[in-house]
CSV table of C-alpha atoms and ligand atoms in Angstrom, one decimal:
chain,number,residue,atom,x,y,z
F,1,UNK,CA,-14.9,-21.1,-10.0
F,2,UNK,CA,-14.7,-22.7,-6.5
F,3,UNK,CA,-12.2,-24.7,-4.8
F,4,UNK,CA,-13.5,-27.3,-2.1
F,5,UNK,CA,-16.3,-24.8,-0.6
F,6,UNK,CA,-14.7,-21.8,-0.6
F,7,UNK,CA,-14.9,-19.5,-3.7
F,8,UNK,CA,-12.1,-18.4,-5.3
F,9,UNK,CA,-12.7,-15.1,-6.9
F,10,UNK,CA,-10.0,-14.4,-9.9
F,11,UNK,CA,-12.2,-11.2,-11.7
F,12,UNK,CA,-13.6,-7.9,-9.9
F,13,UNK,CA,-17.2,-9.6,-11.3
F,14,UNK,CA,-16.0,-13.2,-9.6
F,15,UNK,CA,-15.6,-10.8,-6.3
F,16,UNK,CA,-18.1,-9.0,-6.3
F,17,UNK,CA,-20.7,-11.4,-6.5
F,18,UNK,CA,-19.3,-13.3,-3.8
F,19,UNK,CA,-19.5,-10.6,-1.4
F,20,UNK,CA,-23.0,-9.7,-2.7
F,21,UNK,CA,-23.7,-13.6,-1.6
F,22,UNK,CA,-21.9,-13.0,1.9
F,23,UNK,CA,-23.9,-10.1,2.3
F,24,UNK,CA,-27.1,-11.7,2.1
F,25,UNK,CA,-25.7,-14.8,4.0
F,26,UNK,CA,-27.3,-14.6,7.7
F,27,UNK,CA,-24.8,-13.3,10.6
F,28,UNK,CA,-24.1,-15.4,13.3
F,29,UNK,CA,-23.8,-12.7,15.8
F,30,UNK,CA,-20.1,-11.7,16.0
F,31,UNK,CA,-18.9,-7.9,16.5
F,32,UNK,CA,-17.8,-8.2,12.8
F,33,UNK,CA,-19.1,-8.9,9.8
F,34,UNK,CA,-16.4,-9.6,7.3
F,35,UNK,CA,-12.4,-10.0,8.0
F,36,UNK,CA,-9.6,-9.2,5.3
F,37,UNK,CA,-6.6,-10.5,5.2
F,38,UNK,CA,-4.0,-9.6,2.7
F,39,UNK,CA,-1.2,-11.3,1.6
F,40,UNK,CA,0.8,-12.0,-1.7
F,41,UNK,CA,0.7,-15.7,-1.0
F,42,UNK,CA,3.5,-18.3,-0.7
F,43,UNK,CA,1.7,-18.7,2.3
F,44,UNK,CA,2.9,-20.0,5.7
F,45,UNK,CA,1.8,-20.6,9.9
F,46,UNK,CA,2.3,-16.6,10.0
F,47,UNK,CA,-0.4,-15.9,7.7
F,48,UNK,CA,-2.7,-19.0,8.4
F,49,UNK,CA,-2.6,-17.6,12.3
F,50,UNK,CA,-4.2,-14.2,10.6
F,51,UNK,CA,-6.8,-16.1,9.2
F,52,UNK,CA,-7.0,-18.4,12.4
F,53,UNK,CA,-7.7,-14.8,14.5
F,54,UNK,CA,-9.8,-13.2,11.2
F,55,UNK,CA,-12.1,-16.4,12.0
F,56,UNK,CA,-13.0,-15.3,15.7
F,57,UNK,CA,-13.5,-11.6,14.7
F,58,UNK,CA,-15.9,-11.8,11.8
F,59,UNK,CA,-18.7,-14.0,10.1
F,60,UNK,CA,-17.2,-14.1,7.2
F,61,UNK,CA,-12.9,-13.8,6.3
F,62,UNK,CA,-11.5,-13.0,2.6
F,63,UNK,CA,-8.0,-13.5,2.0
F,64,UNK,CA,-6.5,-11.7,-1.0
F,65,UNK,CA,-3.5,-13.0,-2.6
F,66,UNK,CA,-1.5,-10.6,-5.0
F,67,UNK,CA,2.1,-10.0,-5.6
F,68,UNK,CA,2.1,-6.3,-5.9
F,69,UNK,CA,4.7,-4.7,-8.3
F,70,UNK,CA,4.1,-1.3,-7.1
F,71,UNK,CA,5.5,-2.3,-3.8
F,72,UNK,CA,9.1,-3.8,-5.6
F,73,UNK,CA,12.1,-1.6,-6.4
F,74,UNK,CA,13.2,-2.8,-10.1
F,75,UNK,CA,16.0,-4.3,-8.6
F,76,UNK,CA,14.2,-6.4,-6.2
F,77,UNK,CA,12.6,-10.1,-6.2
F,78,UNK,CA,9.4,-9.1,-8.0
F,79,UNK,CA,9.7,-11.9,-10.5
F,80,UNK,CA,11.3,-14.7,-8.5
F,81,UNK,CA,8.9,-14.1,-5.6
F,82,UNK,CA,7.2,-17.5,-4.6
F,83,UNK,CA,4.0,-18.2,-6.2
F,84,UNK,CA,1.8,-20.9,-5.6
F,85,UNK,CA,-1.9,-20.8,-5.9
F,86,UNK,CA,-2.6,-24.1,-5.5
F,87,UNK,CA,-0.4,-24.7,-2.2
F,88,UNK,CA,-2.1,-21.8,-0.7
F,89,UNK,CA,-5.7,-23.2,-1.5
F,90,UNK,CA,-4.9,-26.1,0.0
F,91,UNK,CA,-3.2,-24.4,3.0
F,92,UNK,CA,-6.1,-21.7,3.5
F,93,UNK,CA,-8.8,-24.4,3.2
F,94,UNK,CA,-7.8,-26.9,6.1
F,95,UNK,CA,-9.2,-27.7,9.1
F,96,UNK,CA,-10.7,-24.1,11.0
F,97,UNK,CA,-9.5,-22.0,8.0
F,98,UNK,CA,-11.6,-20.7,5.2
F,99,UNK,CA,-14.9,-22.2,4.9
F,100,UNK,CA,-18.1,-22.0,2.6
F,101,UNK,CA,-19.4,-18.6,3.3
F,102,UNK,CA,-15.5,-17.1,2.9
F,103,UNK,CA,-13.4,-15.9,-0.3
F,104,UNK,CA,-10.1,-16.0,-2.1
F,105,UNK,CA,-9.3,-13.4,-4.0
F,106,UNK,CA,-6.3,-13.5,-6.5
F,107,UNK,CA,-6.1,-11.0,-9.1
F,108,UNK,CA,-3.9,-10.5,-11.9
F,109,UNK,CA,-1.7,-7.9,-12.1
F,110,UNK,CA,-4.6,-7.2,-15.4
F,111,UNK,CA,-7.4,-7.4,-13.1
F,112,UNK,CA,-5.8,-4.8,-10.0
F,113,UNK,CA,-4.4,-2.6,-12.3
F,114,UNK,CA,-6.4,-2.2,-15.3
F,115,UNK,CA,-5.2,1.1,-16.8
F,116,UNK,CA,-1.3,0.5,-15.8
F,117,UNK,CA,0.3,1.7,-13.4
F,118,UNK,CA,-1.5,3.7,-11.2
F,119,UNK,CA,-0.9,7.4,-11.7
F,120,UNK,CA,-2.4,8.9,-8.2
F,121,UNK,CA,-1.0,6.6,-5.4
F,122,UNK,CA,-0.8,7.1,-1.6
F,123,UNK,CA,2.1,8.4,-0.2
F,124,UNK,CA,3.1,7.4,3.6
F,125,UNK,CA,5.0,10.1,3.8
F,126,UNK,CA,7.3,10.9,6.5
F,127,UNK,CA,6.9,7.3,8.0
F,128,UNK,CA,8.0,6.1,4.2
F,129,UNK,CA,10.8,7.8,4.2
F,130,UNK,CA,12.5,6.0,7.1
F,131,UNK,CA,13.7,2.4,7.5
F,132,UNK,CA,12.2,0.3,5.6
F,133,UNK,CA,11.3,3.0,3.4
F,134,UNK,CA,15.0,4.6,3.5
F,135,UNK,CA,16.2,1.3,2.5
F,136,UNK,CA,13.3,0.8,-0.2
F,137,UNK,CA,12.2,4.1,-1.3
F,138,UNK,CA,8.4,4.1,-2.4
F,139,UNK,CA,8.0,0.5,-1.2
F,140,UNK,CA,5.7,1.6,1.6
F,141,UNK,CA,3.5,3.6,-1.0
F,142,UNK,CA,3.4,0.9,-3.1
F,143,UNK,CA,2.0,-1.1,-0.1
F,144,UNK,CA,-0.2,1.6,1.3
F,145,UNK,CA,-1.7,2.1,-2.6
F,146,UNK,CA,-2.9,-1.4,-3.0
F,147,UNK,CA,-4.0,-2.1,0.6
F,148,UNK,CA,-6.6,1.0,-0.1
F,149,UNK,CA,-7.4,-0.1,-3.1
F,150,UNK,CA,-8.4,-3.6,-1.7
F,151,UNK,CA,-10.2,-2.3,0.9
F,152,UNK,CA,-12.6,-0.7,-1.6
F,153,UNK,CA,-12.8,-3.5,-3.5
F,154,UNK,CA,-13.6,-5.7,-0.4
F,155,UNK,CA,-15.0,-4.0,2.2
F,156,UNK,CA,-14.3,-5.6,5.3
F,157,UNK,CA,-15.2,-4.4,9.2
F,158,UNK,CA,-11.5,-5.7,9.9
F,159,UNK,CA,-8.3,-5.9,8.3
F,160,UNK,CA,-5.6,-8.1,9.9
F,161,UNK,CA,-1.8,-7.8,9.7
F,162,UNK,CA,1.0,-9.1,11.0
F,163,UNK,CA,3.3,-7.4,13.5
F,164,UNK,CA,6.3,-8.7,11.6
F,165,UNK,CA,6.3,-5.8,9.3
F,166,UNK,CA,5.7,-3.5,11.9
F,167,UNK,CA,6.6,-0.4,9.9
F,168,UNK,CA,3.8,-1.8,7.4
F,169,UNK,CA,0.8,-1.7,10.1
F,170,UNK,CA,2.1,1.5,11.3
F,171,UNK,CA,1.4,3.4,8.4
F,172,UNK,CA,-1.7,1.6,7.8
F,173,UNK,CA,-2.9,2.5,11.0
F,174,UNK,CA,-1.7,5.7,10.1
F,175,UNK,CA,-3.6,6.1,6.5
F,176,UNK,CA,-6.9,4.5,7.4
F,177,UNK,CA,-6.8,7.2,10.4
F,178,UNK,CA,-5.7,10.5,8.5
F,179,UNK,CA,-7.9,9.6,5.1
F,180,UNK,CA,-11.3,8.3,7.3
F,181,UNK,CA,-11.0,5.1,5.9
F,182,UNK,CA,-13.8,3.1,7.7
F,183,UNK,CA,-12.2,0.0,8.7
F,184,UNK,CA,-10.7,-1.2,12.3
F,185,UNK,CA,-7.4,-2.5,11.8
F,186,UNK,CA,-6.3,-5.1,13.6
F,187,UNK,CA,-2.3,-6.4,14.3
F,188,UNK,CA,-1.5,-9.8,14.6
F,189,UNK,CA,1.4,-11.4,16.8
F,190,UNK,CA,4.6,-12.1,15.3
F,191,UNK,CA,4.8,-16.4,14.1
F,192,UNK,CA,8.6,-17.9,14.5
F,193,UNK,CA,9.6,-21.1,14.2
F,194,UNK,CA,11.4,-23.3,17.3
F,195,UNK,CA,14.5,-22.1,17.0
F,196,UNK,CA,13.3,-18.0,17.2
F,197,UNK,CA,13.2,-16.9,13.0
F,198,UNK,CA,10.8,-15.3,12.0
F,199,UNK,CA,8.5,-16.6,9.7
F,200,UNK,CA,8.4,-15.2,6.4
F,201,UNK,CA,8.1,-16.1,2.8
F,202,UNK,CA,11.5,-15.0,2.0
F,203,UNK,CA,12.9,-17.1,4.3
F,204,UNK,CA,12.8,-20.0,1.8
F,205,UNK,CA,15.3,-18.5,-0.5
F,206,UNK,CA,17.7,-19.0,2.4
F,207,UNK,CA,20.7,-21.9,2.5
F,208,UNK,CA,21.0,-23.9,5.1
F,209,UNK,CA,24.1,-21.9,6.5
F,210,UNK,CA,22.3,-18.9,5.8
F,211,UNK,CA,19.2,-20.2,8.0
F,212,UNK,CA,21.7,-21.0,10.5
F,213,UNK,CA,22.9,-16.9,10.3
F,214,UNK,CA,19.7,-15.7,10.1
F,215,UNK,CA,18.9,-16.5,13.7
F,216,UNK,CA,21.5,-14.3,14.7
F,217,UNK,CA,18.1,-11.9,14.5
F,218,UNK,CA,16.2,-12.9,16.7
F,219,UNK,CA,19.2,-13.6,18.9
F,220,UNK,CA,19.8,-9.9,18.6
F,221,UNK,CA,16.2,-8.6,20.0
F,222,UNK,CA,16.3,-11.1,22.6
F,223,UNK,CA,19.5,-9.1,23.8
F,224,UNK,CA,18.0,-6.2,23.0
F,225,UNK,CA,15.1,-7.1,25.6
F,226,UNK,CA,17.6,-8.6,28.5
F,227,UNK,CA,19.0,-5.0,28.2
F,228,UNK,CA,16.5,-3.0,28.3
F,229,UNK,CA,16.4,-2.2,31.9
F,230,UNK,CA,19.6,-0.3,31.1
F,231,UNK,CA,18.1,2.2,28.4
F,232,UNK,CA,18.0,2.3,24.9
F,233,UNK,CA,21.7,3.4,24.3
F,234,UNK,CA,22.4,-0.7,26.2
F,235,UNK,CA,19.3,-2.1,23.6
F,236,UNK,CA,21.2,0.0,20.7
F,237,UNK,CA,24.6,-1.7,21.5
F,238,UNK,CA,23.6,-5.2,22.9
F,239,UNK,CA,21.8,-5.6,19.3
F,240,UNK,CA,24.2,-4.3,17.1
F,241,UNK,CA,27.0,-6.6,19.2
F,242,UNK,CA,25.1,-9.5,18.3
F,243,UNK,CA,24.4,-8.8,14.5
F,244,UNK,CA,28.3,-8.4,13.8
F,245,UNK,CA,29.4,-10.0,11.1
F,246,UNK,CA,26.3,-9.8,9.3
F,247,UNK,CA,25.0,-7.3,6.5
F,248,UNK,CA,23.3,-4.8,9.0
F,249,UNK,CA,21.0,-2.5,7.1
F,250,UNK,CA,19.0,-1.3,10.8
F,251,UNK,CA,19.3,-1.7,14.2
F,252,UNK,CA,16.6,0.7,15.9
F,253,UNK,CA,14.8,1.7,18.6
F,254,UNK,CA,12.0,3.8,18.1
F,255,UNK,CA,8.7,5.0,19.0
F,256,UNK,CA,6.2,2.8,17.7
F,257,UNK,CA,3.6,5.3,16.7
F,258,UNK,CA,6.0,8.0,14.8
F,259,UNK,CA,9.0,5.8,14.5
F,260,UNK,CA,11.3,8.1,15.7
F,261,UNK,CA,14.7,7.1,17.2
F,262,UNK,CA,13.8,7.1,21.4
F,263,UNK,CA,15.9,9.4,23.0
F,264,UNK,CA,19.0,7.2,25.2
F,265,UNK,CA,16.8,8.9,28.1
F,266,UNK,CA,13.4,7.5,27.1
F,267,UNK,CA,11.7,5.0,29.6
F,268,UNK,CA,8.6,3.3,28.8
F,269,UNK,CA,7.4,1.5,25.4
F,270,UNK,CA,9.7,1.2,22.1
F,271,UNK,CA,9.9,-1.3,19.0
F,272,UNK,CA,13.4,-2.7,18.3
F,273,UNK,CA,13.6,-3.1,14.5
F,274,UNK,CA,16.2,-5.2,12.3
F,275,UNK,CA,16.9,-5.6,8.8
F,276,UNK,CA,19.9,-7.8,7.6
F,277,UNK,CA,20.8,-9.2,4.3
F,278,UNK,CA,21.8,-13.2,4.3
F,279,UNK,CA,23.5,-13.0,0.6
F,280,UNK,CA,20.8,-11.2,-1.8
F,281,UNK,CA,17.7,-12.3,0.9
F,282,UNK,CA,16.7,-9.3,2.8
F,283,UNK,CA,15.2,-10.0,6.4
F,284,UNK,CA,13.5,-8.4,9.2
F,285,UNK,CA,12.5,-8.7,12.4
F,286,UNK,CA,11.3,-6.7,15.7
F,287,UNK,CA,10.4,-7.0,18.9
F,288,UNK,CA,8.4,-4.1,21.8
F,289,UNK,CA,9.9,-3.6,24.6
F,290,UNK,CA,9.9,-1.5,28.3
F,291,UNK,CA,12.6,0.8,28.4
F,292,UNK,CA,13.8,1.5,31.8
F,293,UNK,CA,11.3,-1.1,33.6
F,294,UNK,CA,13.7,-1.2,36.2
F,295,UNK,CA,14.4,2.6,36.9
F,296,UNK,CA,10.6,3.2,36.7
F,297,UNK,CA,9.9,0.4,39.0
F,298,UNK,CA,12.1,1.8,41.6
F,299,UNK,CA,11.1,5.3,41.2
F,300,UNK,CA,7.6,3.9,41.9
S,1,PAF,O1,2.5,-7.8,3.8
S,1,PAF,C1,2.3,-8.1,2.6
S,1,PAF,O2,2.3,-9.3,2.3
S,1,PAF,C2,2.0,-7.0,1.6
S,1,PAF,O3,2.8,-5.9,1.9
S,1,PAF,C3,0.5,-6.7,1.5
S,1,PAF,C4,0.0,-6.1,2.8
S,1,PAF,C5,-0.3,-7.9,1.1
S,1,PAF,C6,0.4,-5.6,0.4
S,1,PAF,O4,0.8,-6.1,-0.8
């Protein structure tokens, strides 16, 4: 089936045969052949700037859109998550999006998990177990399980995500690296809207007066960076100070490769991470930073 000129693939058959027709397509010379970029749809200017960036890295892009239960604690949005096929279509296919040589793919649950539940998954280990994956236990292996398994099944040069779930890319990066998968991943900047919140799909199960809350996050790193001259212990309280009153499930500073907690004494790069609750809507948000930019400009 096709929508406009781009084919929307709904079967491992139906996506398979359009990568066998990318494949023989003719290259136009980029450093990439094909892009990925995966998403569970209810799509919005975060994940059409992916696609916008997939373009200018490969020849040819496939977005997959899924809404993965493996990555959903039973108590969690799995079945009032936004879906809408036919928005995102029309989203993905306007002007300098998908074109004819690129794919949709978006399985059932059926078609990506034939035999069930998966019994052997990937496991993100230590960096699962912190944050976001303190906070959702097995969320990030849920992730990490289907990205790998939609690698294989599209087998893209390039996978695109976005910084906003920075945990996510981190252990990514971290499984394409330690299981040889051969992909270059790629992350994408962070999309707000005018006012500073972070775009996200969840942010339309927000009221009006929780909108208004909500930018209290992006308020919050902003802090975080005027203070980061000062050290992390200043980032730490400057961010928390400006969160209060709200559901606070994080504030952190940490390394961004190993996501530990930076020392108060650390100078040089760290990601400030946030996650609040606005009522049962779960956000987050972070930002990198220079610790210390000051000290280490005057020890210079
Ligand atoms: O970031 C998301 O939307 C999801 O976690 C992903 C990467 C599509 C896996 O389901």
């Amino acid at each position: 089936m096709t929508t406009r000129t781009t084919t929307l693939a709904r079967s491992r058959d139906e996506l398979a045969a359009a990568l066998v027709e990318q494949d023989g397509a003719p290259g136009r010379g980029r450093p990439y052949r094909r892009a990925v970029v995966m998403t569970m749809g209810a799509l919005h200017e975060g994940h059409l700037s992916l696609v916008a960036q997939a373009r200018t890295l490969a020849d040819h892009v496939v977005v997959t859109i899924f809404v993965n239960p493996l990555q959903f604690a039973p108590t969690e949005d799995l079945a009032r998550y936004p879906r809408d096929l036919d928005a995102d279509l029309a989203l993905l296919t306007g002007p300098d999006l998908l074109g004819p040589d690129d794919v949709v793919f978006a399985p059932d649950v059926d078609v990506m998990y034939p035999g069930g539940d998966p019994v052997v998954r990937v496991t993100a280990g230590r960096l699962g177990d912190v944050l976001e994956g303190a906070i959702r236990p097995g969320h990030l292996d849920g992730v990490l399980t289907v990205v790998l398994k939609l690698l294989h099944l599209t087998r893209p040069d390039v996978a695109l995500f976005g910084r906003k779930d920075a945990q996510q890319l981190a252990v990514v990066r971290r499984m394409v690296a330690d299981l040889e998968v051969p992909v270059e991943v790629v992350g994408a900047p962070l999309v707000r809207d005018a006012d500073g919140l972070a775009l996200s799909s969840r942010n339309a199960y927000l009221s009006a007066t929780q909108r208004e809350q909500a930018l209290a996050l992006s308020a919050a790193l902003r802090d975080g960076v005027a203070a980061a001259d000062e050290g992390a212990a200043a980032v730490r309280a400057a961010a928390t100070d400006r969160l209060a009153g709200l559901d606070v499930d994080y504030v952190a500073l940490v390394d961004p490769d190993t996501f530990d907690d930076v020392p108060d004494d650390h100078s040089g790069e760290a990601l400030l991470l946030l996650a609040a609750r606005l009522g049962t809507t779960r956000l987050i948000d972070n930002t990198a930073l220079v610790l210390g930019a000051h000290g280490r400009e005057e020890r210079a």
